[in-house]
């Protein structure tokens, strides 16, 4: 599985019955309980955000991210809890005297239209505020404090929310009943047992509907406590949870993580009769990947060019830009080894038909990939070399690199090994002992002539990155730490 990150383009935390704007605050603080240091009124906050899906949409349009091959894109909103790194902060108080919340749920809601599901959309601005003063202190010379929109009442300078706070958490509003909490679209909910968990909202259906065009007019989303929590009154303390916002000066900027399957495991060099085998077609124009107008079909032919029934007219799917896959499963009853051909038909680019492409594949005996005898396999030690990113290279955050991985027997320079189950992991380091994961273990692509993975810097935050390699053999899982390190830098 590969991932692509989309970042928030607007963000603000609005506060109940307040004109305060906190759109530039580096922390998203969601609180409930006592308001303004009095025990009777209720007080709470809600976080608003929207997503920049431009890069994701472009990658899908160009075919780098594909929904083919039964590949369902999944989308997860990830926000890092400010208490995630230190358990000593549990049940502690913040600098504003608020108790850190535990045992609660957060809900992810879609910002409604003016009347709920009908009426004009409600566009809004993030605002330029930073501070929130608990005691209602307003310093007009303080540029970090602002009551400019967005806030509880206003979404722009000349437009109010159709109801204060965007929706009614008591379900008692009349007229605009579509703005009752019970009428809103709940995208996901998440329980927080200790209060130091990170946000991991599942937005798969929501985002896929936006990408497909079946859902339009979405101006953003709301993260809030349940109404039952917001409406708690007469409390003697505030309770809050904090998350890093888009304005954090740390690595922990919130993002939408899109996961998709673009794994290539080409069996052309190890095509065993009776197995589930995948063959691929790679399409280039002057060395650059290019998509066909439509998915081709495939016929499997014997050495004399005769079609192998029922392996004709096989459907294919696009894995990523310029890469097409056909699955040939349970081919039996053949004399092995034997030379077959896979004939790719129906090829065209930009409306121009292209001659059918015929490739060779050697079908091997079913037992050819088994090792059976009186001895056990000895775990191997591997060495690696990389091509595509140099060790300690500084890379602009506009690059997309194909990183070729050569897997060799350790302590040799020439004995290159094939058919290896290898994985890679990417992370950054904080301090001597903390590794912050950027991409979890992902299997390395295997083609007929290389192992490789793609690394897109355009959705990565400038930092120093490290790559681990993991190889699985004979029940051993061997991890090779920091085999590659490099820096991503901003383009100026």
Coordinates of C-alpha atoms in Angstrom, one line a residue:
X1 CA 0.0 0.0 0.0
X2 CA 1.2 3.5 -0.8
X3 CA 0.0 6.7 0.8
X4 CA -0.6 10.2 -0.3
X5 CA -1.0 13.1 2.1
X6 CA -3.4 16.0 1.6
X7 CA -3.1 18.9 4.1
X8 CA -5.6 21.3 5.6
X9 CA -6.1 24.6 3.8
X10 CA -8.3 26.2 6.4
X11 CA -8.6 25.7 10.1
X12 CA -10.2 27.5 13.1
X13 CA -11.5 26.7 16.5
X14 CA -14.7 28.5 17.4
X15 CA -15.7 29.1 21.0
X16 CA -19.3 29.1 22.3
X17 CA -21.0 32.5 22.3
X18 CA -17.7 34.3 21.5
X19 CA -16.4 36.4 18.7
X20 CA -12.8 35.2 19.4
X21 CA -10.9 33.8 16.4
X22 CA -8.0 31.3 16.8
X23 CA -7.3 30.5 13.2
X24 CA -3.5 30.9 13.5
X25 CA -3.1 29.1 16.8
X26 CA -0.7 26.2 16.6
X27 CA -2.9 24.1 18.9
X28 CA -6.5 22.9 18.3
X29 CA -7.9 23.0 21.8
X30 CA -11.3 21.4 22.2
X31 CA -12.8 22.0 25.7
X32 CA -16.0 21.7 27.6
X33 CA -17.1 22.6 31.1
X34 CA -16.8 25.8 33.1
X35 CA -16.9 29.0 31.0
X36 CA -15.1 32.2 31.8
X37 CA -14.2 31.0 35.3
X38 CA -17.8 30.8 36.5
X39 CA -19.4 27.5 37.3
X40 CA -22.9 28.1 36.0
X41 CA -22.7 28.7 32.3
X42 CA -21.7 26.1 29.8
X43 CA -18.6 26.5 27.7
X44 CA -17.1 24.5 24.8
X45 CA -15.3 24.8 21.5
X46 CA -15.6 23.2 18.0
X47 CA -12.9 22.9 15.4
X48 CA -13.5 23.7 11.7
X49 CA -11.3 22.6 8.9
X50 CA -11.2 22.1 5.1
X51 CA -8.9 20.0 2.9
X52 CA -6.8 20.9 -0.1
X53 CA -7.6 17.9 -2.4
X54 CA -5.9 19.5 -5.5
X55 CA -2.8 17.2 -5.4
X56 CA -4.9 14.1 -4.8
X57 CA -7.3 14.9 -7.6
X58 CA -4.4 15.6 -10.0
X59 CA -2.7 12.3 -9.1
X60 CA -5.9 10.4 -9.7
X61 CA -6.6 12.3 -13.0
X62 CA -3.1 11.5 -14.3
X63 CA -3.4 7.9 -13.2
X64 CA -0.6 7.7 -10.6
X65 CA -3.3 6.8 -8.1
X66 CA -5.6 4.3 -9.5
X67 CA -8.9 2.8 -8.4
X68 CA -8.5 -0.1 -10.7
X69 CA -7.6 -3.7 -9.8
X70 CA -10.4 -3.7 -7.2
X71 CA -8.4 -1.0 -5.4
X72 CA -10.6 1.1 -3.1
X73 CA -9.0 4.3 -1.9
X74 CA -9.2 4.7 1.9
X75 CA -8.9 8.1 3.5
X76 CA -8.0 8.8 7.2
X77 CA -7.8 12.2 8.9
X78 CA -4.8 12.2 11.2
X79 CA -4.1 14.7 13.9
X80 CA -1.4 14.3 16.5
X81 CA -2.4 14.8 20.2
X82 CA -0.2 17.2 22.0
X83 CA -0.2 14.8 25.0
X84 CA 0.7 11.8 22.9
X85 CA 4.4 11.8 23.8
X86 CA 4.3 12.1 27.6
X87 CA 2.0 10.0 29.8
X88 CA 2.9 12.2 32.7
X89 CA 0.5 14.7 31.2
X90 CA -2.5 12.5 31.8
X91 CA -5.0 14.1 34.2
X92 CA -2.7 17.1 34.4
X93 CA -3.8 20.7 33.8
X94 CA -2.9 22.9 30.8
X95 CA -1.2 26.3 31.0
X96 CA -4.8 27.8 31.0
X97 CA -5.8 25.7 34.0
X98 CA -7.9 23.3 32.1
X99 CA -7.9 19.6 33.1
X100 CA -6.9 17.2 30.4
X101 CA -10.1 15.4 29.3
X102 CA -10.4 11.6 29.5
X103 CA -13.2 9.1 28.6
X104 CA -15.0 11.1 25.8
X105 CA -16.0 10.8 22.2
X106 CA -15.4 13.3 19.3
X107 CA -17.6 13.4 16.3
X108 CA -16.7 14.5 12.8
X109 CA -19.5 16.4 11.1
X110 CA -19.9 17.9 7.6
X111 CA -20.5 21.7 7.6
X112 CA -24.1 22.0 6.5
X113 CA -25.6 24.2 3.8
X114 CA -27.6 27.3 4.9
X115 CA -30.7 25.2 5.7
X116 CA -28.9 22.0 6.4
X117 CA -28.9 19.8 3.2
X118 CA -30.5 22.7 1.1
X119 CA -29.8 26.3 0.4
X120 CA -26.5 28.1 -0.4
X121 CA -23.2 26.6 0.7
X122 CA -21.6 28.3 3.7
X123 CA -18.1 29.4 2.7
X124 CA -15.9 30.6 5.5
X125 CA -12.5 32.1 6.3
X126 CA -9.9 30.9 8.7
X127 CA -9.1 34.2 10.3
X128 CA -5.9 35.6 11.7
X129 CA -6.4 35.3 15.4
X130 CA -4.0 33.5 17.8
X131 CA -4.9 34.0 21.4
X132 CA -8.0 33.4 23.5
X133 CA -8.3 35.3 26.7
X134 CA -10.2 33.4 29.4
X135 CA -10.9 36.6 31.3
X136 CA -12.3 38.5 28.4
X137 CA -9.3 40.8 28.1
X138 CA -9.2 42.6 24.8
X139 CA -6.1 44.4 23.9
X140 CA -6.6 46.3 20.6
X141 CA -2.9 46.7 20.1
X142 CA -2.3 42.9 20.4
X143 CA -2.0 41.6 16.9
X144 CA -2.3 38.0 18.1
X145 CA -5.9 38.6 19.3
X146 CA -8.7 38.9 16.8
X147 CA -12.4 39.0 16.6
X148 CA -12.4 38.9 12.8
X149 CA -14.2 36.0 11.2
X150 CA -14.5 33.1 11.5
X151 CA -16.0 32.8 14.9
X152 CA -19.1 31.5 16.7
X153 CA -21.4 34.0 14.9
X154 CA -19.7 35.0 11.7
X155 CA -18.2 33.0 8.8
X156 CA -17.0 36.1 6.8
X157 CA -16.9 39.8 7.3
X158 CA -20.3 40.3 5.7
X159 CA -21.9 36.8 6.3
X160 CA -23.1 35.1 9.5
X161 CA -23.6 31.4 10.0
X162 CA -27.2 30.5 9.4
X163 CA -27.3 29.7 13.1
X164 CA -24.7 30.6 15.7
X165 CA -22.1 27.9 16.1
X166 CA -23.2 26.4 12.8
X167 CA -25.7 23.9 14.3
X168 CA -28.0 23.5 17.3
X169 CA -26.9 20.9 19.8
X170 CA -30.2 21.0 21.6
X171 CA -32.3 19.9 18.6
X172 CA -34.8 22.7 19.4
X173 CA -34.2 25.2 16.6
X174 CA -37.4 25.9 14.7
X175 CA -37.6 26.9 11.0
X176 CA -34.1 25.7 10.0
X177 CA -34.6 22.2 11.4
X178 CA -31.9 20.9 9.1
X179 CA -29.4 22.6 11.4
X180 CA -30.3 20.5 14.3
X181 CA -27.5 18.1 15.4
X182 CA -29.8 15.2 14.7
X183 CA -30.1 16.3 11.0
X184 CA -26.4 16.7 10.3
X185 CA -24.2 14.2 8.4
X186 CA -22.0 12.3 10.8
X187 CA -18.8 11.2 9.0
X188 CA -17.2 9.3 11.8
X189 CA -16.9 9.1 15.6
X190 CA -13.9 8.2 17.8
X191 CA -13.6 7.3 21.4
X192 CA -10.7 8.6 23.6
X193 CA -10.2 6.4 26.6
X194 CA -7.2 8.3 28.1
X195 CA -7.4 11.5 26.2
X196 CA -3.8 11.2 24.7
X197 CA -4.9 9.3 21.6
X198 CA -4.4 10.7 18.1
X199 CA -7.3 11.5 15.9
X200 CA -7.9 8.9 13.2
X201 CA -11.2 9.7 11.6
X202 CA -12.3 7.4 8.7
X203 CA -13.3 9.7 5.8
X204 CA -13.2 7.1 3.1
X205 CA -16.8 7.3 1.9
X206 CA -16.9 11.1 2.3
X207 CA -13.8 11.8 0.2
X208 CA -14.5 9.1 -2.4
X209 CA -17.9 10.7 -3.0
X210 CA -16.3 14.1 -3.4
X211 CA -13.7 12.6 -5.8
X212 CA -16.4 10.9 -7.9
X213 CA -18.5 14.0 -8.0
X214 CA -21.5 12.5 -6.3
X215 CA -21.0 14.8 -3.3
X216 CA -20.7 18.5 -4.0
X217 CA -20.8 21.8 -2.1
X218 CA -18.8 20.6 0.8
X219 CA -17.0 23.6 2.5
X220 CA -15.4 21.7 5.3
X221 CA -16.0 19.7 8.5
X222 CA -16.5 20.1 12.2
X223 CA -14.8 18.2 15.0
X224 CA -16.8 18.5 18.3
X225 CA -17.9 16.8 21.5
X226 CA -21.2 15.0 21.6
X227 CA -24.1 17.4 22.4
X228 CA -24.5 15.6 25.8
X229 CA -21.0 16.7 26.7
X230 CA -21.2 20.2 25.3
X231 CA -24.4 20.8 27.3
X232 CA -23.0 19.8 30.7
X233 CA -23.5 22.7 33.0
X234 CA -22.6 23.7 36.6
X235 CA -19.1 22.2 36.3
X236 CA -16.2 23.5 38.5
X237 CA -13.5 22.8 35.9
X238 CA -12.7 22.9 32.2
X239 CA -11.7 19.7 30.4
X240 CA -9.8 19.9 27.2
X241 CA -7.9 17.9 24.6
X242 CA -5.3 19.5 22.3
X243 CA -4.0 18.6 18.8
X244 CA -1.4 20.2 16.6
X245 CA -2.9 22.5 14.0
X246 CA -1.7 23.4 10.5
X247 CA 0.2 26.3 12.1
X248 CA 2.4 24.1 14.3
X249 CA 6.1 24.7 14.1
X250 CA 6.7 20.9 14.6
X251 CA 6.6 18.0 12.2
X252 CA 3.1 17.0 13.4
X253 CA 1.0 19.0 10.9
X254 CA -2.5 17.4 10.5
X255 CA -3.3 15.7 7.2
X256 CA -5.6 13.4 5.3
X257 CA -3.9 10.1 4.5
X258 CA -5.0 8.4 1.3
X259 CA -4.0 4.7 1.1
X260 CA -4.0 2.9 -2.2
X261 CA -2.6 -0.4 -3.6
X262 CA -0.1 0.2 -6.5
X263 CA 2.0 -2.9 -5.6
X264 CA 3.7 -4.6 -8.6
X265 CA 4.6 -8.3 -8.2
X266 CA 5.5 -9.5 -11.7
X267 CA 5.6 -13.2 -12.1
X268 CA 7.1 -13.2 -15.6
X269 CA 10.4 -14.7 -14.3
X270 CA 8.7 -17.1 -11.8
X271 CA 5.5 -18.2 -13.5
X272 CA 4.6 -21.6 -12.0
X273 CA 1.8 -23.7 -13.4
X274 CA -1.2 -24.0 -11.1
X275 CA -0.3 -20.8 -9.2
X276 CA -2.0 -17.4 -9.2
X277 CA 0.3 -15.5 -11.5
X278 CA 0.4 -11.8 -12.5
X279 CA 1.8 -10.4 -15.7
X280 CA 2.3 -6.7 -16.4
X281 CA 2.5 -4.4 -19.4
X282 CA 4.6 -1.2 -19.0
X283 CA 3.7 1.6 -21.4
X284 CA 6.1 4.5 -22.0
X285 CA 6.4 7.5 -24.3
X286 CA 10.0 8.7 -24.7
X287 CA 10.8 7.2 -21.4
X288 CA 7.9 8.6 -19.5
X289 CA 4.9 6.5 -18.3
X290 CA 1.7 7.1 -20.3
X291 CA -1.8 5.7 -20.0
X292 CA -3.6 3.8 -22.7
X293 CA -7.0 5.1 -23.7
X294 CA -8.7 2.0 -22.1
X295 CA -7.7 -1.2 -20.5
X296 CA -6.5 -3.8 -23.0
X297 CA -7.4 -7.5 -23.1
X298 CA -5.0 -10.5 -23.0
X299 CA -4.9 -13.8 -24.8
X300 CA -2.6 -16.6 -23.6
X301 CA -1.0 -18.5 -26.5
X302 CA 1.1 -21.7 -26.7
X303 CA 4.4 -22.0 -28.4
X304 CA 2.7 -22.5 -31.8
X305 CA 0.6 -19.3 -31.4
X306 CA -2.7 -21.2 -30.6
X307 CA -5.0 -19.7 -28.0
X308 CA -5.1 -21.5 -24.7
X309 CA -8.7 -22.0 -23.7
X310 CA -10.2 -20.5 -21.5
X311 CA -7.4 -17.9 -21.1
X312 CA -8.5 -15.6 -23.9
X313 CA -10.0 -12.1 -23.7
X314 CA -8.7 -11.8 -20.2
X315 CA -9.6 -8.5 -18.6
X316 CA -6.8 -6.2 -17.3
X317 CA -6.6 -3.3 -14.8
X318 CA -4.4 -0.3 -14.5
X319 CA -2.2 -0.4 -11.3
X320 CA -0.6 3.0 -11.7
X321 CA 0.2 5.3 -14.5
X322 CA 1.3 3.2 -17.6
X323 CA 1.2 -0.1 -15.8
X324 CA -1.4 -2.8 -16.6
X325 CA -1.9 -6.1 -14.9
X326 CA -3.5 -9.4 -16.0
X327 CA -4.0 -12.3 -13.6
X328 CA -3.7 -15.8 -14.9
X329 CA -4.8 -18.3 -12.3
X330 CA -4.7 -22.1 -12.1
X331 CA -3.1 -22.8 -15.4
X332 CA -2.8 -26.6 -15.3
X333 CA -2.4 -29.6 -17.6
X334 CA 0.6 -28.3 -19.4
X335 CA 4.0 -29.9 -20.0
X336 CA 6.6 -27.9 -18.2
X337 CA 8.8 -26.1 -18.7
X338 CA 7.3 -24.6 -21.9
X339 CA 7.3 -21.3 -23.7
X340 CA 4.0 -19.4 -23.9
X341 CA 3.0 -15.9 -25.1
X342 CA 0.8 -13.3 -23.6
X343 CA -0.8 -11.2 -26.3
X344 CA -2.0 -7.7 -25.3
X345 CA -4.8 -6.4 -27.6
X346 CA -6.9 -3.3 -28.0
X347 CA -4.1 -0.9 -27.5
X348 CA -4.5 2.8 -28.3
X349 CA -3.0 6.1 -27.1
X350 CA -4.8 9.5 -27.8
X351 CA -7.1 7.8 -30.2
X352 CA -4.3 6.2 -32.3
X353 CA -4.4 2.4 -32.5
X354 CA -1.2 0.5 -31.6
X355 CA -0.2 -3.0 -32.9
X356 CA -0.8 -5.8 -30.5
X357 CA 2.1 -6.6 -28.1
X358 CA 3.3 -10.2 -27.7
X359 CA 5.6 -11.1 -24.8
X360 CA 7.2 -14.3 -23.8
X361 CA 6.6 -16.2 -20.5
X362 CA 8.1 -19.5 -19.5
X363 CA 5.7 -21.7 -17.6
X364 CA 7.6 -23.6 -14.9
X365 CA 6.7 -26.8 -13.0
X366 CA 4.4 -26.4 -10.1
X367 CA 6.9 -27.9 -7.7
X368 CA 9.7 -25.7 -9.0
X369 CA 9.2 -23.2 -6.2
X370 CA 9.3 -25.8 -3.4
X371 CA 12.4 -26.9 -1.6
X372 CA 11.8 -30.3 0.0
X373 CA 14.4 -32.5 1.6
X374 CA 16.3 -33.3 4.8
X375 CA 17.9 -29.9 5.4
X376 CA 16.5 -26.6 6.5
X377 CA 17.0 -23.3 4.8
X378 CA 19.7 -21.1 6.4
X379 CA 18.6 -17.5 7.0
X380 CA 20.5 -15.2 4.7
X381 CA 22.1 -11.9 5.4
X382 CA 21.5 -9.2 2.8
X383 CA 23.2 -6.1 1.6
X384 CA 21.5 -3.3 -0.3
X385 CA 22.4 -0.5 -2.7
X386 CA 20.1 2.3 -3.8
X387 CA 19.7 4.2 -7.1
X388 CA 17.5 7.2 -7.5
X389 CA 18.3 8.9 -4.1
X390 CA 21.9 9.3 -3.0
X391 CA 23.0 8.8 0.5
X392 CA 22.6 12.2 2.4
X393 CA 21.2 13.9 -0.7
X394 CA 19.3 17.1 -0.4
X395 CA 16.1 16.8 -2.4
X396 CA 13.7 19.5 -3.4
X397 CA 10.1 19.1 -2.3
X398 CA 9.0 19.2 -5.9
X399 CA 10.6 15.8 -6.8
X400 CA 9.2 12.4 -7.4
X401 CA 11.9 9.8 -7.3
X402 CA 11.9 6.1 -8.4
X403 CA 14.2 4.4 -5.9
X404 CA 15.7 1.2 -7.3
X405 CA 16.8 -1.3 -4.7
X406 CA 19.5 -3.9 -5.5
X407 CA 19.4 -6.8 -3.1
X408 CA 22.7 -8.7 -2.7
X409 CA 24.2 -11.4 -0.6
X410 CA 26.0 -9.6 2.2
X411 CA 29.7 -8.9 1.9
X412 CA 29.6 -9.5 -1.9
X413 CA 29.3 -6.9 -4.7
X414 CA 28.2 -9.2 -7.5
X415 CA 25.8 -11.9 -6.2
X416 CA 22.5 -10.2 -6.8
X417 CA 19.5 -12.1 -5.5
X418 CA 16.1 -12.4 -7.1
X419 CA 12.6 -13.3 -5.8
X420 CA 13.1 -11.7 -2.4
X421 CA 10.2 -10.6 -0.2
X422 CA 11.4 -7.1 0.8
X423 CA 9.7 -4.2 2.5
X424 CA 10.6 -0.6 3.2
X425 CA 9.7 1.9 5.9
X426 CA 10.2 5.7 6.0
X427 CA 10.4 7.9 9.1
X428 CA 12.0 11.0 10.6
X429 CA 13.8 11.1 14.0
X430 CA 13.2 13.3 17.0
X431 CA 15.9 13.1 19.5
X432 CA 18.0 10.0 20.0
X433 CA 15.2 7.5 20.5
X434 CA 12.0 8.7 18.9
X435 CA 11.1 7.6 15.3
X436 CA 8.1 9.4 13.8
X437 CA 6.6 7.2 11.1
X438 CA 6.0 8.7 7.7
X439 CA 5.1 5.5 5.9
X440 CA 4.6 2.1 7.5
X441 CA 6.1 -1.1 6.2
X442 CA 5.3 -1.4 2.5
X443 CA 6.3 -4.1 0.2
X444 CA 8.8 -3.3 -2.5
X445 CA 7.7 -3.6 -6.1
X446 CA 9.2 -6.5 -8.0
X447 CA 9.4 -6.4 -11.8
X448 CA 11.2 -8.6 -14.3
X449 CA 14.4 -6.6 -13.9
X450 CA 14.3 -4.6 -10.7
X451 CA 13.0 -4.0 -7.2
X452 CA 11.9 -0.4 -6.6
X453 CA 9.6 1.9 -4.8
X454 CA 8.3 5.4 -5.6
X455 CA 8.9 8.4 -3.3
X456 CA 6.9 11.5 -3.7
X457 CA 8.4 14.5 -2.0
X458 CA 5.5 16.9 -2.9
X459 CA 3.4 15.8 0.1
X460 CA 6.3 15.6 2.6
X461 CA 7.3 18.2 5.2
X462 CA 11.0 19.3 4.9
X463 CA 13.0 17.3 7.3
X464 CA 15.7 14.5 7.4
X465 CA 14.3 11.2 6.4
X466 CA 15.4 7.6 7.0
X467 CA 14.6 4.3 5.2
X468 CA 14.7 0.9 6.8
X469 CA 14.6 -2.3 4.8
X470 CA 13.0 -5.6 6.0
X471 CA 13.5 -9.0 4.4
X472 CA 11.6 -12.1 5.3
X473 CA 13.2 -15.5 4.8
X474 CA 12.8 -18.9 6.5
X475 CA 10.6 -17.6 9.2
X476 CA 13.1 -14.9 9.9
X477 CA 12.3 -11.2 9.7
X478 CA 15.5 -9.2 9.5
X479 CA 15.3 -5.4 9.7
X480 CA 18.2 -3.3 8.4
X481 CA 18.1 0.1 10.1
X482 CA 18.8 3.4 8.3
X483 CA 20.0 1.9 5.1
X484 CA 19.3 5.3 3.4
X485 CA 19.0 8.8 4.7
X486 CA 18.3 12.1 2.9
X487 CA 16.9 15.5 3.4
X488 CA 13.9 17.2 1.8
X489 CA 14.3 20.9 1.5
X490 CA 11.9 23.7 0.3
X491 CA 12.2 25.1 -3.2
X492 CA 12.8 28.8 -3.0

